[in-house]
PDB file of C-alpha atoms and ligand atoms in Angstrom:
ATOM      1  CA  MET A   1     -10.261  -3.080 -18.535  1.00  0.00           C
ATOM      2  CA  LYS A   2      -8.358  -2.179 -15.413  1.00  0.00           C
ATOM      3  CA  LYS A   3     -10.040   0.890 -13.950  1.00  0.00           C
ATOM      4  CA  ILE A   4      -7.909   3.433 -12.172  1.00  0.00           C
ATOM      5  CA  LEU A   5      -8.770   6.735 -10.514  1.00  0.00           C
ATOM      6  CA  VAL A   6      -6.589   9.708 -11.459  1.00  0.00           C
ATOM      7  CA  LEU A   7      -7.019  12.582  -8.989  1.00  0.00           C
ATOM      8  CA  GLU A   8      -4.994  15.596 -10.127  1.00  0.00           C
ATOM      9  CA  ASP A   9      -6.179  19.194 -10.343  1.00  0.00           C
ATOM     10  CA  GLU A  10      -3.573  20.342 -12.860  1.00  0.00           C
ATOM     11  CA  THR A  11      -5.174  19.440 -16.159  1.00  0.00           C
ATOM     12  CA  SER A  12      -1.889  19.278 -18.083  1.00  0.00           C
ATOM     13  CA  ILE A  13      -0.458  16.687 -15.694  1.00  0.00           C
ATOM     14  CA  ARG A  14      -3.750  14.799 -15.527  1.00  0.00           C
ATOM     15  CA  SER A  15      -3.999  14.552 -19.334  1.00  0.00           C
ATOM     16  CA  PHE A  16      -0.395  13.392 -19.526  1.00  0.00           C
ATOM     17  CA  VAL A  17      -1.065  10.655 -16.974  1.00  0.00           C
ATOM     18  CA  VAL A  18      -4.376   9.643 -18.560  1.00  0.00           C
ATOM     19  CA  ILE A  19      -2.895   9.357 -22.065  1.00  0.00           C
ATOM     20  CA  ASN A  20      -0.080   7.186 -20.797  1.00  0.00           C
ATOM     21  CA  LEU A  21      -2.387   4.960 -18.754  1.00  0.00           C
ATOM     22  CA  LYS A  22      -4.655   4.420 -21.757  1.00  0.00           C
ATOM     23  CA  ARG A  23      -1.615   3.461 -23.819  1.00  0.00           C
ATOM     24  CA  SER A  24      -0.728   0.872 -21.181  1.00  0.00           C
ATOM     25  CA  GLY A  25      -4.183  -0.703 -21.266  1.00  0.00           C
ATOM     26  CA  TYR A  26      -5.763   1.018 -18.269  1.00  0.00           C
ATOM     27  CA  ASP A  27      -9.170   2.661 -18.099  1.00  0.00           C
ATOM     28  CA  PRO A  28      -8.640   5.942 -16.214  1.00  0.00           C
ATOM     29  CA  VAL A  29     -11.463   7.751 -14.376  1.00  0.00           C
ATOM     30  CA  GLU A  30     -10.565  11.439 -13.923  1.00  0.00           C
ATOM     31  CA  ALA A  31     -11.139  13.750 -10.968  1.00  0.00           C
ATOM     32  CA  GLY A  32      -9.914  17.315 -10.310  1.00  0.00           C
ATOM     33  CA  THR A  33     -10.947  17.689  -6.660  1.00  0.00           C
ATOM     34  CA  GLY A  34     -11.120  15.466  -3.601  1.00  0.00           C
ATOM     35  CA  ALA A  35     -14.918  15.572  -3.635  1.00  0.00           C
ATOM     36  CA  GLU A  36     -15.020  14.534  -7.306  1.00  0.00           C
ATOM     37  CA  ALA A  37     -12.641  11.678  -6.548  1.00  0.00           C
ATOM     38  CA  LEU A  38     -14.760  10.312  -3.686  1.00  0.00           C
ATOM     39  CA  LYS A  39     -17.880  10.579  -5.853  1.00  0.00           C
ATOM     40  CA  ALA A  40     -16.135   8.805  -8.737  1.00  0.00           C
ATOM     41  CA  LEU A  41     -15.154   5.963  -6.402  1.00  0.00           C
ATOM     42  CA  GLU A  42     -18.728   5.583  -5.215  1.00  0.00           C
ATOM     43  CA  GLU A  43     -19.980   5.453  -8.796  1.00  0.00           C
ATOM     44  CA  ASN A  44     -17.229   3.068  -9.933  1.00  0.00           C
ATOM     45  CA  PRO A  45     -16.872   0.337  -7.314  1.00  0.00           C
ATOM     46  CA  ASP A  46     -14.700  -1.608  -9.765  1.00  0.00           C
ATOM     47  CA  ILE A  47     -11.821   0.890  -9.430  1.00  0.00           C
ATOM     48  CA  LYS A  48      -8.926  -1.079  -7.929  1.00  0.00           C
ATOM     49  CA  VAL A  49      -6.144   1.513  -7.842  1.00  0.00           C
ATOM     50  CA  ALA A  50      -6.188   5.263  -7.110  1.00  0.00           C
ATOM     51  CA  LEU A  51      -3.528   7.867  -7.945  1.00  0.00           C
ATOM     52  CA  LEU A  52      -3.894  10.785  -5.554  1.00  0.00           C
ATOM     53  CA  ASP A  53      -2.306  14.198  -5.957  1.00  0.00           C
ATOM     54  CA  ILE A  54      -1.624  15.905  -2.611  1.00  0.00           C
ATOM     55  CA  MET A  55      -2.155  19.622  -3.237  1.00  0.00           C
ATOM     56  CA  LEU A  56      -5.806  19.993  -4.270  1.00  0.00           C
ATOM     57  CA  PRO A  57      -8.247  22.925  -4.265  1.00  0.00           C
ATOM     58  CA  ASP A  58     -10.729  21.499  -1.736  1.00  0.00           C
ATOM     59  CA  MET A  59      -8.842  19.083   0.552  1.00  0.00           C
ATOM     60  CA  ASP A  60      -5.438  17.482   0.558  1.00  0.00           C
ATOM     61  CA  GLY A  61      -4.716  14.088  -0.941  1.00  0.00           C
ATOM     62  CA  PHE A  62      -3.915  12.624   2.475  1.00  0.00           C
ATOM     63  CA  GLU A  63      -7.482  13.354   3.567  1.00  0.00           C
ATOM     64  CA  VAL A  64      -8.809  11.672   0.409  1.00  0.00           C
ATOM     65  CA  CYS A  65      -6.593   8.690   1.196  1.00  0.00           C
ATOM     66  CA  ARG A  66      -7.887   8.554   4.780  1.00  0.00           C
ATOM     67  CA  GLN A  67     -11.488   8.660   3.600  1.00  0.00           C
ATOM     68  CA  ILE A  68     -10.897   5.865   1.083  1.00  0.00           C
ATOM     69  CA  ARG A  69      -9.197   3.724   3.720  1.00  0.00           C
ATOM     70  CA  ALA A  70     -12.042   4.271   6.166  1.00  0.00           C
ATOM     71  CA  VAL A  71     -14.305   2.248   3.879  1.00  0.00           C
ATOM     72  CA  ASN A  72     -11.920   0.276   1.675  1.00  0.00           C
ATOM     73  CA  SER A  73      -8.800  -1.490   2.867  1.00  0.00           C
ATOM     74  CA  LYS A  74      -8.190  -3.305  -0.430  1.00  0.00           C
ATOM     75  CA  MET A  75      -7.811  -0.337  -2.787  1.00  0.00           C
ATOM     76  CA  GLY A  76      -4.290   0.189  -4.105  1.00  0.00           C
ATOM     77  CA  ILE A  77      -3.281   3.808  -3.439  1.00  0.00           C
ATOM     78  CA  ILE A  78      -0.351   5.722  -4.918  1.00  0.00           C
ATOM     79  CA  MET A  79       0.313   9.301  -3.809  1.00  0.00           C
ATOM     80  CA  LEU A  80       1.610  11.743  -6.422  1.00  0.00           C
ATOM     81  CA  THR A  81       3.862  14.080  -4.513  1.00  0.00           C
ATOM     82  CA  ALA A  82       5.290  17.297  -5.931  1.00  0.00           C
ATOM     83  CA  ARG A  83       7.505  17.873  -2.962  1.00  0.00           C
ATOM     84  CA  THR A  84      10.364  15.612  -2.139  1.00  0.00           C
ATOM     85  CA  GLN A  85      10.380  15.959   1.631  1.00  0.00           C
ATOM     86  CA  GLU A  86      10.570  12.668   3.445  1.00  0.00           C
ATOM     87  CA  MET A  87       7.728  13.775   5.709  1.00  0.00           C
ATOM     88  CA  ASP A  88       5.335  13.857   2.784  1.00  0.00           C
ATOM     89  CA  LYS A  89       6.119  10.296   1.880  1.00  0.00           C
ATOM     90  CA  VAL A  90       5.876   9.114   5.458  1.00  0.00           C
ATOM     91  CA  THR A  91       2.634  11.018   6.056  1.00  0.00           C
ATOM     92  CA  GLY A  92       1.182   9.492   2.894  1.00  0.00           C
ATOM     93  CA  LEU A  93       2.110   5.987   3.905  1.00  0.00           C
ATOM     94  CA  MET A  94       0.882   6.488   7.460  1.00  0.00           C
ATOM     95  CA  THR A  95      -2.523   7.602   6.191  1.00  0.00           C
ATOM     96  CA  GLY A  96      -2.781   4.341   4.302  1.00  0.00           C
ATOM     97  CA  ALA A  97      -1.134   4.825   0.900  1.00  0.00           C
ATOM     98  CA  ASP A  98       0.728   1.850  -0.583  1.00  0.00           C
ATOM     99  CA  ASP A  99       3.267   3.784  -2.571  1.00  0.00           C
ATOM    100  CA  TYR A 100       4.223   7.259  -3.751  1.00  0.00           C
ATOM    101  CA  VAL A 101       5.663   8.716  -6.941  1.00  0.00           C
ATOM    102  CA  THR A 102       7.511  12.017  -6.916  1.00  0.00           C
ATOM    103  CA  LYS A 103       6.816  14.551  -9.651  1.00  0.00           C
ATOM    104  CA  PRO A 104       8.159  14.926 -12.216  1.00  0.00           C
ATOM    105  CA  PHE A 105       7.923  11.239 -13.050  1.00  0.00           C
ATOM    106  CA  SER A 106       8.407   9.432 -16.332  1.00  0.00           C
ATOM    107  CA  PRO A 107       5.486   7.510 -17.837  1.00  0.00           C
ATOM    108  CA  ALA A 108       7.579   4.330 -17.602  1.00  0.00           C
ATOM    109  CA  GLU A 109       8.167   4.800 -13.870  1.00  0.00           C
ATOM    110  CA  LEU A 110       4.523   5.536 -13.127  1.00  0.00           C
ATOM    111  CA  THR A 111       3.298   2.582 -15.201  1.00  0.00           C
ATOM    112  CA  ALA A 112       5.789   0.234 -13.529  1.00  0.00           C
ATOM    113  CA  ARG A 113       4.551   1.270 -10.090  1.00  0.00           C
ATOM    114  CA  ILE A 114       0.903   0.885 -11.119  1.00  0.00           C
ATOM    115  CA  ASP A 115       1.517  -2.508 -12.762  1.00  0.00           C
ATOM    116  CA  ALA A 116       3.202  -3.730  -9.576  1.00  0.00           C
ATOM    117  CA  LEU A 117       0.357  -2.491  -7.396  1.00  0.00           C
ATOM    118  CA  PHE A 118      -2.279  -4.052  -9.654  1.00  0.00           C
ATOM    119  CA  ARG A 119      -0.499  -7.395  -9.389  1.00  0.00           C
ATOM    120  CA  ARG A 120      -0.580  -7.159  -5.608  1.00  0.00           C
ATOM    121  CA  VAL A 121      -4.149  -5.892  -5.359  1.00  0.00           C
ATOM    122  CA  GLY A 122      -5.291  -8.579  -7.767  1.00  0.00           C
ATOM    123  CA  GLY A 123      -3.542 -11.142  -5.632  1.00  0.00           C
ATOM    124  CA  GLY A 124      -3.417 -13.528  -8.581  1.00  0.00           C
ATOM    125  CA  ASP A 125      -0.043 -14.994  -7.697  1.00  0.00           C
ATOM    126  CA  ASP A 126      -1.097 -16.195  -4.275  1.00  0.00           C
ATOM    127  CA  THR A 127      -1.847 -19.913  -4.351  1.00  0.00           C
ATOM    128  CA  PRO A 128      -4.762 -20.804  -2.133  1.00  0.00           C
ATOM    129  CA  SER A 129      -3.532 -22.887   0.765  1.00  0.00           C
ATOM    130  CA  ASP A 130      -4.451 -23.799   4.287  1.00  0.00           C
ATOM    131  CA  LEU A 131      -4.940 -21.620   7.252  1.00  0.00           C
ATOM    132  CA  ILE A 132      -1.802 -20.581   9.094  1.00  0.00           C
ATOM    133  CA  ILE A 133      -2.325 -20.328  12.840  1.00  0.00           C
ATOM    134  CA  GLN A 134       0.443 -18.901  15.022  1.00  0.00           C
ATOM    135  CA  GLY A 135      -0.033 -17.570  18.548  1.00  0.00           C
ATOM    136  CA  PRO A 136      -3.123 -15.365  18.565  1.00  0.00           C
ATOM    137  CA  PHE A 137      -2.992 -14.990  14.780  1.00  0.00           C
ATOM    138  CA  ARG A 138      -4.904 -16.868  12.139  1.00  0.00           C
ATOM    139  CA  LEU A 139      -4.199 -16.148   8.461  1.00  0.00           C
ATOM    140  CA  ASN A 140      -6.544 -17.344   5.745  1.00  0.00           C
ATOM    141  CA  ALA A 141      -4.691 -17.270   2.436  1.00  0.00           C
ATOM    142  CA  ARG A 142      -7.817 -18.113   0.464  1.00  0.00           C
ATOM    143  CA  ASN A 143      -9.623 -14.898   1.288  1.00  0.00           C
ATOM    144  CA  ARG A 144      -6.506 -12.969   2.351  1.00  0.00           C
ATOM    145  CA  THR A 145      -7.661 -12.177   5.869  1.00  0.00           C
ATOM    146  CA  VAL A 146      -5.910 -12.095   9.221  1.00  0.00           C
ATOM    147  CA  GLU A 147      -7.551 -12.486  12.614  1.00  0.00           C
ATOM    148  CA  LYS A 148      -6.085 -11.809  16.024  1.00  0.00           C
ATOM    149  CA  ASN A 149      -7.814 -13.560  18.946  1.00  0.00           C
ATOM    150  CA  GLY A 150     -10.729 -14.278  16.629  1.00  0.00           C
ATOM    151  CA  GLU A 151     -11.146 -10.673  15.552  1.00  0.00           C
ATOM    152  CA  ARG A 152     -10.554  -9.545  12.002  1.00  0.00           C
ATOM    153  CA  VAL A 153      -7.597  -7.143  11.595  1.00  0.00           C
ATOM    154  CA  ARG A 154      -8.228  -4.672   8.783  1.00  0.00           C
ATOM    155  CA  LEU A 155      -5.084  -4.782   6.659  1.00  0.00           C
ATOM    156  CA  THR A 156      -4.119  -3.224   3.363  1.00  0.00           C
ATOM    157  CA  GLN A 157      -2.926  -5.638   0.681  1.00  0.00           C
ATOM    158  CA  VAL A 158       0.669  -4.643   1.385  1.00  0.00           C
ATOM    159  CA  GLU A 159       0.260  -5.200   5.112  1.00  0.00           C
ATOM    160  CA  TYR A 160      -1.351  -8.568   4.461  1.00  0.00           C
ATOM    161  CA  ALA A 161       1.566  -9.558   2.213  1.00  0.00           C
ATOM    162  CA  ILE A 162       4.039  -8.626   4.965  1.00  0.00           C
ATOM    163  CA  VAL A 163       2.157 -10.650   7.603  1.00  0.00           C
ATOM    164  CA  LYS A 164       1.977 -13.599   5.200  1.00  0.00           C
ATOM    165  CA  LEU A 165       5.736 -13.387   4.614  1.00  0.00           C
ATOM    166  CA  PHE A 166       6.343 -13.310   8.376  1.00  0.00           C
ATOM    167  CA  MET A 167       4.004 -16.230   9.045  1.00  0.00           C
ATOM    168  CA  ASP A 168       5.713 -18.247   6.320  1.00  0.00           C
ATOM    169  CA  ASN A 169       9.037 -17.547   8.073  1.00  0.00           C
ATOM    170  CA  PRO A 170       8.404 -17.625  11.827  1.00  0.00           C
ATOM    171  CA  GLY A 171      11.426 -16.925  13.994  1.00  0.00           C
ATOM    172  CA  ARG A 172      13.601 -16.077  11.024  1.00  0.00           C
ATOM    173  CA  ALA A 173      15.321 -12.696  10.800  1.00  0.00           C
ATOM    174  CA  LEU A 174      14.303 -11.136   7.489  1.00  0.00           C
ATOM    175  CA  SER A 175      16.362  -8.299   6.069  1.00  0.00           C
ATOM    176  CA  ARG A 176      14.596  -5.166   4.860  1.00  0.00           C
ATOM    177  CA  GLU A 177      15.729  -6.135   1.329  1.00  0.00           C
ATOM    178  CA  ASP A 178      14.124  -9.592   1.753  1.00  0.00           C
ATOM    179  CA  ILE A 179      10.856  -7.941   2.717  1.00  0.00           C
ATOM    180  CA  LEU A 180      11.046  -5.359  -0.065  1.00  0.00           C
ATOM    181  CA  ASN A 181      11.753  -8.026  -2.691  1.00  0.00           C
ATOM    182  CA  ALA A 182       9.056 -10.384  -1.463  1.00  0.00           C
ATOM    183  CA  VAL A 183       6.318  -7.810  -1.017  1.00  0.00           C
ATOM    184  CA  TRP A 184       7.020  -5.061  -3.528  1.00  0.00           C
ATOM    185  CA  GLY A 185       8.835  -7.185  -6.104  1.00  0.00           C
ATOM    186  CA  ARG A 186      12.347  -7.131  -7.438  1.00  0.00           C
ATOM    187  CA  ASP A 187      11.455  -4.532 -10.063  1.00  0.00           C
ATOM    188  CA  TYR A 188      10.425  -2.022  -7.395  1.00  0.00           C
ATOM    189  CA  PHE A 189      12.211   1.335  -7.734  1.00  0.00           C
ATOM    190  CA  GLY A 190      11.572   2.683  -4.251  1.00  0.00           C
ATOM    191  CA  GLU A 191      13.510   2.979  -1.054  1.00  0.00           C
ATOM    192  CA  LEU A 192      13.929   0.621   1.905  1.00  0.00           C
ATOM    193  CA  LYS A 193      12.223   3.225   4.089  1.00  0.00           C
ATOM    194  CA  ILE A 194       8.868   2.048   2.744  1.00  0.00           C
ATOM    195  CA  VAL A 195       9.438  -1.237   4.603  1.00  0.00           C
ATOM    196  CA  ASP A 196       9.965   0.547   7.935  1.00  0.00           C
ATOM    197  CA  VAL A 197       6.926   2.759   7.486  1.00  0.00           C
ATOM    198  CA  ASN A 198       4.697  -0.217   6.697  1.00  0.00           C
ATOM    199  CA  ILE A 199       6.054  -2.147   9.672  1.00  0.00           C
ATOM    200  CA  ARG A 200       5.330   0.822  11.910  1.00  0.00           C
ATOM    201  CA  ARG A 201       1.737   0.934  10.631  1.00  0.00           C
ATOM    202  CA  LEU A 202       1.374  -2.817  10.961  1.00  0.00           C
ATOM    203  CA  ARG A 203       2.574  -2.761  14.555  1.00  0.00           C
ATOM    204  CA  ILE A 204      -0.133  -0.248  15.413  1.00  0.00           C
ATOM    205  CA  LYS A 205      -2.687  -2.713  14.055  1.00  0.00           C
ATOM    206  CA  ILE A 206      -1.430  -5.998  15.477  1.00  0.00           C
ATOM    207  CA  GLU A 207       0.782  -5.413  18.502  1.00  0.00           C
ATOM    208  CA  ASP A 208      -0.699  -5.417  22.019  1.00  0.00           C
ATOM    209  CA  ASP A 209       1.568  -2.441  22.724  1.00  0.00           C
ATOM    210  CA  PRO A 210       2.967  -0.905  19.503  1.00  0.00           C
ATOM    211  CA  THR A 211       5.650   0.999  21.418  1.00  0.00           C
ATOM    212  CA  ASN A 212       6.937  -2.283  22.829  1.00  0.00           C
ATOM    213  CA  PRO A 213       6.434  -4.745  19.965  1.00  0.00           C
ATOM    214  CA  THR A 214       6.604  -8.447  20.739  1.00  0.00           C
ATOM    215  CA  TYR A 215       5.333 -10.068  17.520  1.00  0.00           C
ATOM    216  CA  ILE A 216       7.359  -8.043  15.007  1.00  0.00           C
ATOM    217  CA  THR A 217      10.707  -7.410  16.636  1.00  0.00           C
ATOM    218  CA  THR A 218      13.491  -5.280  15.208  1.00  0.00           C
ATOM    219  CA  VAL A 219      16.766  -6.954  14.310  1.00  0.00           C
ATOM    220  CA  TRP A 220      19.048  -3.945  14.630  1.00  0.00           C
ATOM    221  CA  GLY A 221      20.956  -3.005  11.500  1.00  0.00           C
ATOM    222  CA  TYR A 222      19.274  -5.804   9.553  1.00  0.00           C
ATOM    223  CA  GLY A 223      15.527  -6.033   9.516  1.00  0.00           C
ATOM    224  CA  TYR A 224      12.660  -7.698  11.364  1.00  0.00           C
ATOM    225  CA  LYS A 225      11.663 -10.987  12.894  1.00  0.00           C
ATOM    226  CA  TRP A 226       8.258 -12.568  13.524  1.00  0.00           C
ATOM    227  CA  GLY A 227       7.874 -14.527  16.720  1.00  0.00           C
ATOM    228  CA  PHE A 228       6.236 -14.932  20.082  1.00  0.00           C
TER     229      PHE A 228
HETATM  230 CA1   CA B 301      -2.101  19.690  -7.386  1.00  0.00          CA
END
């Protein structure tokens, strides 16, 4: 069974989500507060994906996300946002979330997002191949790790997938649509903005000077290019 954490304090919404996840073959673990969620994750190390509500009684979902990321870079994280402000989405992604779903959402939409994230977190479609070494970077596709100057860079699965795409296409300008399709999949419902936010986060992790990026350069009005 595919275990998934459902953090939502409103019991009616939580039950609705849980029922639909069970129908789709998932094994939901429920939490109503941030503290309960963190405890549930400790007790269930086999949870691979977490759905995090933002407005909670004890702490906000961004803080829960930050605390998960501090110890686990591989967990798939989807924020459930009630508000539709762009800032919420950006804040969520900058704290380490992989995706967000805006309430009210349909069960089909939520399940599609979760299925897509599970595929990425599982990494089953990545054929093991050789090391890719470019400039200071060394990517190991077998264990999905990236090193810069011999030091491990802690990446989320999404960030890893973006770096892999870049390293497979050095020097080639990739459109934001190319990146979205390759990393999130063609069935992804979201917006192109998610590409920019992930690139911004990635630059902070891998650039010598994130304000003056040299590895991931912007191709204005088009997308991004990997090079040295
Ligand atoms: Ca709430």
